Each structure stands twice: as structure tokens, then as C-alpha cells.
Amino acid sequence: DSGVTQTPKHLITATGQRVTLRCSPRSGDLSVYWYQQSLDQGLQFLIQYYNGEERAKGNILERFSAQQFPDLHSELNLSSLELGDSALYFCASSPSGTGETQYFGPGTRLLVL
Amino acid sequence: GESVGLHLPTLSVQEGDNSIINCAYSNSASDYFIWYKQESGKGPQFIIDIRSNMDKRQGQRVTVLLNKTVKHLSLQIAATQPGDSAVYFCAENRGPGYSTLTFGKGTMLLVSP
């Protein structure tokens, strides 16, 4: 158990809908990262937050957004969902967000029908 | 379980054999490297790391070797066990100024009893 928690574990929704994925980092970690993992791709970095501020952006679609709250938990919002958004979404956290080891949560499996 | 990639390189070994998983990186300024293990349906789990000022680092049954001349990283697993079956990812921090990790595509390790 890494200490990173993610909810929900599974999510089934329809195309065009919007969902919110939630992540709580390890105690003491200030930085949160979001990744997408689909069957034909590796881990795709989406976005990083550090202490409430966006720090780095990866291949995140405009339909997706994220934020980190004062209590350091983070949410990833996915809107206008398409079939191709079906994937595992992982959150990771690290102490200072400076490229050190990241600790991953168990993931949220999203299925868009 | 499910696979995390349809076209991952695969290494098949017998229980008790030693396994070597390789990873090439492209950025000569990369200064920190990590190996992760991802079991089916779970999040990536930290195994071992190494900084660029080292050539070798050992853990419990695992050794990471770094060859900066040819930009190559390897993970050696001694006395491989069925529980080692998973996808293994290498990750690198590309140097000062990078707050994130870049992940490789992964290698699937299959251990037969």
C-alpha cells in the first residue's frame, strides 16, 4: 500500500458525460501527478500540481482539467467523454515535486460506453 | 488479470532463473532513474532507484545497473519467482528543471513455475 488513495475504483459512464476522479496523496507529500494508461499506450503523463499550483502539463486534452485543493487532495475532471477515454487513470504523489520518486495510487478504471 | 499493453516486449523465464530487464534512455542529462513494477490491475510500485553518480545499486534480490556511456539501464532480478510476474517500467528524471518523470514503455516479465 503506497498511501495514495483514489476513488472511485471503477466508473462506467456514457459518451458525452462528465466525471470526476479523486486522489488523496501520501501524508506529507505536496505534489500530485495524474496519468492515463490505456491498453495500447504506456503511462501518459497528464498534469502535475504542487501545493495547489499547476507545475507541469503533459498530454492533457482540453476536455480534461484538474485542481489541487488546500488540503492537498486533487481532482481530475473529464468532460464530453469519448469511447477513447476509456483507460486506467492513476494519481501519484511525491514530497517536493522536483522529479523524485513518485508513489502511485491503485487507479480508477474508467469505461465509456 | 489484464495486460497493460498489447505490444510490450516480453521476457519469459523459469522460476529460479535470474532475469535481466533492459531500458534505454535518450537524454544524457538525465540524473535520476527508477524502476517500477506494475502487477495486473494495480498501480506501479517503486522497486529501486539510482542516481547518475552511481553505476550500480543493490536491493533485496534486485540490482540496477547504469551505463551512462551508452545510456542504458538494467534491472536484474535474482532467483525470479512467480510473484515477480508483472510489467516493469523504467523512469527517468531528465535533469535539473524537470519536475516530472518520463516513463519507458515497459517490459512484461512472465515467470513459469
Short mmCIF file of C-alpha atoms in Angstrom, two decimals:
data_model
loop_
_atom_site.label_atom_id
_atom_site.label_comp_id
_atom_site.label_asym_id
_atom_site.label_seq_id
_atom_site.Cartn_x
_atom_site.Cartn_y
_atom_site.Cartn_z
CA ASP A 1 0.00 0.00 0.00
CA SER A 2 1.60 3.25 -1.20
CA GLY A 3 -0.51 5.55 0.98
CA VAL A 4 -2.08 7.22 -2.08
CA THR A 5 -5.83 6.71 -2.30
CA GLN A 6 -8.06 7.08 -5.32
CA THR A 7 -11.82 6.99 -5.70
CA PRO A 8 -13.81 5.57 -7.27
CA LYS A 9 -12.15 2.30 -8.16
CA HIS A 10 -14.37 1.73 -11.17
CA LEU A 11 -16.53 4.10 -13.19
CA ILE A 12 -18.86 3.29 -16.06
CA THR A 13 -20.44 6.14 -17.95
CA ALA A 14 -21.73 7.14 -21.36
CA THR A 15 -20.23 9.22 -24.14
CA GLY A 16 -20.74 12.93 -23.67
CA GLN A 17 -20.86 12.69 -19.90
CA ARG A 18 -18.58 14.27 -17.30
CA VAL A 19 -16.86 12.51 -14.40
CA THR A 20 -14.61 13.50 -11.52
CA LEU A 21 -11.81 11.33 -10.22
CA ARG A 22 -10.41 11.97 -6.78
CA CYS A 23 -6.97 11.45 -5.28
CA SER A 24 -5.53 11.86 -1.80
CA PRO A 25 -1.71 11.96 -1.68
CA ARG A 26 0.52 10.30 0.87
CA SER A 27 0.72 12.13 4.16
CA GLY A 28 3.29 14.91 3.83
CA ASP A 29 3.50 14.86 0.03
CA LEU A 30 2.85 18.22 -1.57
CA SER A 31 2.85 17.22 -5.22
CA VAL A 32 0.27 15.24 -7.15
CA TYR A 33 0.51 13.83 -10.66
CA TRP A 34 -2.14 12.40 -12.95
CA TYR A 35 -1.51 9.71 -15.57
CA GLN A 36 -3.61 7.93 -18.14
CA GLN A 37 -2.87 4.32 -19.09
CA SER A 38 -4.72 2.67 -21.95
CA LEU A 39 -4.17 -0.78 -23.43
CA ASP A 40 -2.10 0.36 -26.37
CA GLN A 41 -0.13 3.05 -24.58
CA GLY A 42 2.16 3.22 -21.62
CA LEU A 43 1.81 5.68 -18.80
CA GLN A 44 0.87 9.04 -20.30
CA PHE A 45 1.58 11.97 -18.02
CA LEU A 46 -1.31 14.41 -17.87
CA ILE A 47 -0.59 17.08 -15.28
CA GLN A 48 1.27 17.88 -12.06
CA TYR A 49 0.29 20.07 -9.13
CA TYR A 50 2.43 21.27 -6.30
CA ASN A 51 0.89 22.76 -3.17
CA GLY A 52 -2.21 23.86 -5.04
CA GLU A 53 -0.48 25.28 -8.11
CA GLU A 54 -0.09 23.71 -11.53
CA ARG A 55 3.58 22.86 -12.05
CA ALA A 56 3.79 20.84 -15.26
CA LYS A 57 1.49 19.87 -18.06
CA GLY A 58 1.73 16.83 -20.29
CA ASN A 59 -0.60 15.39 -22.87
CA ILE A 60 -3.78 16.57 -21.24
CA LEU A 61 -6.74 17.19 -23.51
CA GLU A 62 -8.65 20.46 -23.29
CA ARG A 63 -11.70 18.45 -22.22
CA PHE A 64 -9.80 17.42 -19.11
CA SER A 65 -8.96 19.62 -16.17
CA ALA A 66 -7.58 19.16 -12.71
CA GLN A 67 -7.07 21.01 -9.48
CA GLN A 68 -5.41 20.55 -6.13
CA PHE A 69 -7.22 21.78 -3.07
CA PRO A 70 -5.84 23.39 0.12
CA ASP A 71 -5.97 20.02 1.90
CA LEU A 72 -3.77 18.73 -0.97
CA HIS A 73 -6.24 16.28 -2.39
CA SER A 74 -6.70 16.52 -6.13
CA GLU A 75 -9.49 16.00 -8.60
CA LEU A 76 -9.32 15.21 -12.30
CA ASN A 77 -12.36 16.26 -14.28
CA LEU A 78 -13.06 14.57 -17.60
CA SER A 79 -15.82 16.05 -19.74
CA SER A 80 -17.50 15.36 -23.09
CA LEU A 81 -16.28 11.81 -22.70
CA GLU A 82 -15.45 9.74 -25.75
CA LEU A 83 -15.01 6.00 -26.16
CA GLY A 84 -11.27 6.53 -26.44
CA ASP A 85 -11.11 7.99 -22.95
CA SER A 86 -11.67 4.54 -21.51
CA ALA A 87 -8.50 3.82 -19.57
CA LEU A 88 -6.91 3.46 -16.18
CA TYR A 89 -6.26 6.79 -14.52
CA PHE A 90 -3.54 6.90 -11.91
CA CYS A 91 -2.65 9.50 -9.39
CA ALA A 92 0.82 9.65 -7.88
CA SER A 93 2.33 11.84 -5.21
CA SER A 94 5.79 12.92 -4.15
CA PRO A 95 7.17 15.07 -1.35
CA SER A 96 8.51 18.09 -3.20
CA GLY A 97 7.58 17.67 -6.85
CA THR A 98 11.15 18.00 -8.06
CA GLY A 99 11.45 14.85 -10.13
CA GLU A 100 11.93 12.48 -7.24
CA THR A 101 10.24 9.11 -6.71
CA GLN A 102 6.51 9.15 -7.23
CA TYR A 103 4.20 6.83 -5.32
CA PHE A 104 1.16 5.62 -7.20
CA GLY A 105 -2.38 5.01 -6.13
CA PRO A 106 -4.40 1.95 -7.14
CA GLY A 107 -6.04 3.75 -10.06
CA THR A 108 -9.55 4.40 -11.32
CA ARG A 109 -10.76 2.27 -14.19
CA LEU A 110 -12.98 4.33 -16.48
CA LEU A 111 -15.19 2.69 -19.05
CA VAL A 112 -17.03 4.93 -21.50
CA LEU A 113 -19.87 3.20 -23.34
CA GLY B 1 -5.86 -10.35 -14.91
CA GLU B 2 -5.48 -7.90 -17.75
CA SER B 3 -2.44 -6.70 -19.54
CA VAL B 4 -1.45 -3.07 -19.57
CA GLY B 5 -0.19 -3.18 -23.13
CA LEU B 6 -0.82 -5.30 -26.20
CA HIS B 7 2.61 -4.92 -27.74
CA LEU B 8 5.00 -4.92 -24.82
CA PRO B 9 8.34 -6.68 -25.11
CA THR B 10 8.04 -9.86 -23.09
CA LEU B 11 10.63 -11.79 -21.15
CA SER B 12 9.71 -15.35 -20.21
CA VAL B 13 11.78 -17.14 -17.60
CA GLN B 14 11.60 -20.19 -15.38
CA GLU B 15 11.23 -19.90 -11.64
CA GLY B 16 14.65 -19.70 -10.05
CA ASP B 17 16.35 -18.15 -13.07
CA ASN B 18 17.87 -14.70 -12.97
CA SER B 19 16.06 -12.08 -15.05
CA ILE B 20 17.50 -9.03 -16.76
CA ILE B 21 15.22 -6.28 -17.99
CA ASN B 22 16.72 -3.52 -20.08
CA CYS B 23 15.87 0.09 -20.72
CA ALA B 24 17.45 2.67 -22.99
CA TYR B 25 17.17 6.36 -22.32
CA SER B 26 17.90 9.21 -24.66
CA ASN B 27 18.78 12.22 -22.54
CA SER B 28 22.40 12.38 -21.40
CA ALA B 29 21.42 15.00 -18.79
CA SER B 30 19.08 12.58 -17.01
CA ASP B 31 20.27 12.32 -13.44
CA TYR B 32 17.87 10.02 -11.63
CA PHE B 33 16.35 6.69 -12.62
CA ILE B 34 13.71 4.47 -11.09
CA TRP B 35 12.36 1.01 -11.75
CA TYR B 36 8.67 0.35 -11.13
CA LYS B 37 6.74 -2.92 -11.08
CA GLN B 38 3.10 -2.98 -12.14
CA GLU B 39 1.03 -6.06 -11.42
CA SER B 40 -2.16 -6.65 -13.32
CA GLY B 41 -4.88 -4.22 -12.29
CA LYS B 42 -2.67 -2.34 -9.81
CA GLY B 43 -0.71 0.87 -9.74
CA PRO B 44 3.04 0.98 -10.43
CA GLN B 45 5.10 0.15 -7.36
CA PHE B 46 8.58 1.53 -6.63
CA ILE B 47 11.31 -1.14 -6.72
CA ILE B 48 14.68 0.58 -6.74
CA ASP B 49 16.31 3.81 -7.84
CA ILE B 50 19.76 5.03 -8.82
CA ARG B 51 21.36 8.43 -9.28
CA SER B 52 23.63 9.24 -12.18
CA ASN B 53 26.70 9.41 -9.95
CA MET B 54 26.42 5.67 -9.35
CA ASP B 55 26.88 2.64 -11.63
CA LYS B 56 25.21 0.01 -9.53
CA ARG B 57 22.78 -0.26 -6.67
CA GLN B 58 21.54 -3.36 -4.95
CA GLY B 59 18.35 -4.10 -3.12
CA GLN B 60 16.76 -7.27 -1.94
CA ARG B 61 17.05 -9.69 -4.89
CA VAL B 62 17.23 -6.75 -7.30
CA THR B 63 20.17 -4.86 -8.76
CA VAL B 64 20.07 -1.82 -11.02
CA LEU B 65 22.97 -1.11 -13.34
CA LEU B 66 23.51 2.21 -15.06
CA ASN B 67 25.76 2.66 -18.08
CA LYS B 68 25.86 6.34 -18.86
CA THR B 69 28.19 5.90 -21.81
CA VAL B 70 25.56 4.08 -23.83
CA LYS B 71 22.57 5.48 -21.92
CA HIS B 72 21.39 2.11 -20.74
CA LEU B 73 19.72 0.96 -17.56
CA SER B 74 19.06 -2.60 -16.49
CA LEU B 75 17.19 -4.34 -13.70
CA GLN B 76 18.44 -7.70 -12.57
CA ILE B 77 16.16 -9.92 -10.52
CA ALA B 78 17.82 -12.85 -8.79
CA ALA B 79 16.06 -16.19 -8.30
CA THR B 80 12.93 -14.99 -10.08
CA GLN B 81 9.66 -16.10 -8.53
CA PRO B 82 6.13 -16.38 -9.98
CA GLY B 83 5.19 -13.34 -7.89
CA ASP B 84 7.67 -11.31 -9.92
CA SER B 85 5.44 -11.66 -12.99
CA ALA B 86 4.44 -8.12 -13.87
CA VAL B 87 5.18 -5.24 -16.21
CA TYR B 88 8.38 -3.39 -15.34
CA PHE B 89 8.85 0.27 -16.23
CA CYS B 90 11.96 2.35 -16.10
CA ALA B 91 11.54 6.06 -15.42
CA GLU B 92 13.99 8.92 -15.62
CA ASN B 93 14.20 12.45 -14.42
CA ARG B 94 15.65 14.40 -17.30
CA GLY B 95 17.75 16.67 -15.16
CA PRO B 96 17.60 19.98 -13.36
CA GLY B 97 14.49 21.89 -14.25
CA TYR B 98 12.35 18.82 -14.75
CA SER B 99 9.77 18.23 -12.06
CA THR B 100 8.35 15.06 -13.58
CA LEU B 101 9.46 11.58 -14.58
CA THR B 102 9.49 10.19 -18.10
CA PHE B 103 8.39 6.56 -18.28
CA GLY B 104 9.51 3.90 -20.71
CA LYS B 105 7.05 1.64 -22.50
CA GLY B 106 7.51 -1.28 -20.14
CA THR B 107 8.57 -4.91 -20.34
CA MET B 108 6.34 -7.78 -19.34
CA LEU B 109 8.05 -10.46 -17.25
CA LEU B 110 6.40 -13.87 -17.21
CA VAL B 111 7.69 -16.41 -14.71
CA SER B 112 6.65 -20.02 -15.07
CA PRO B 113 6.83 -22.43 -12.14
#
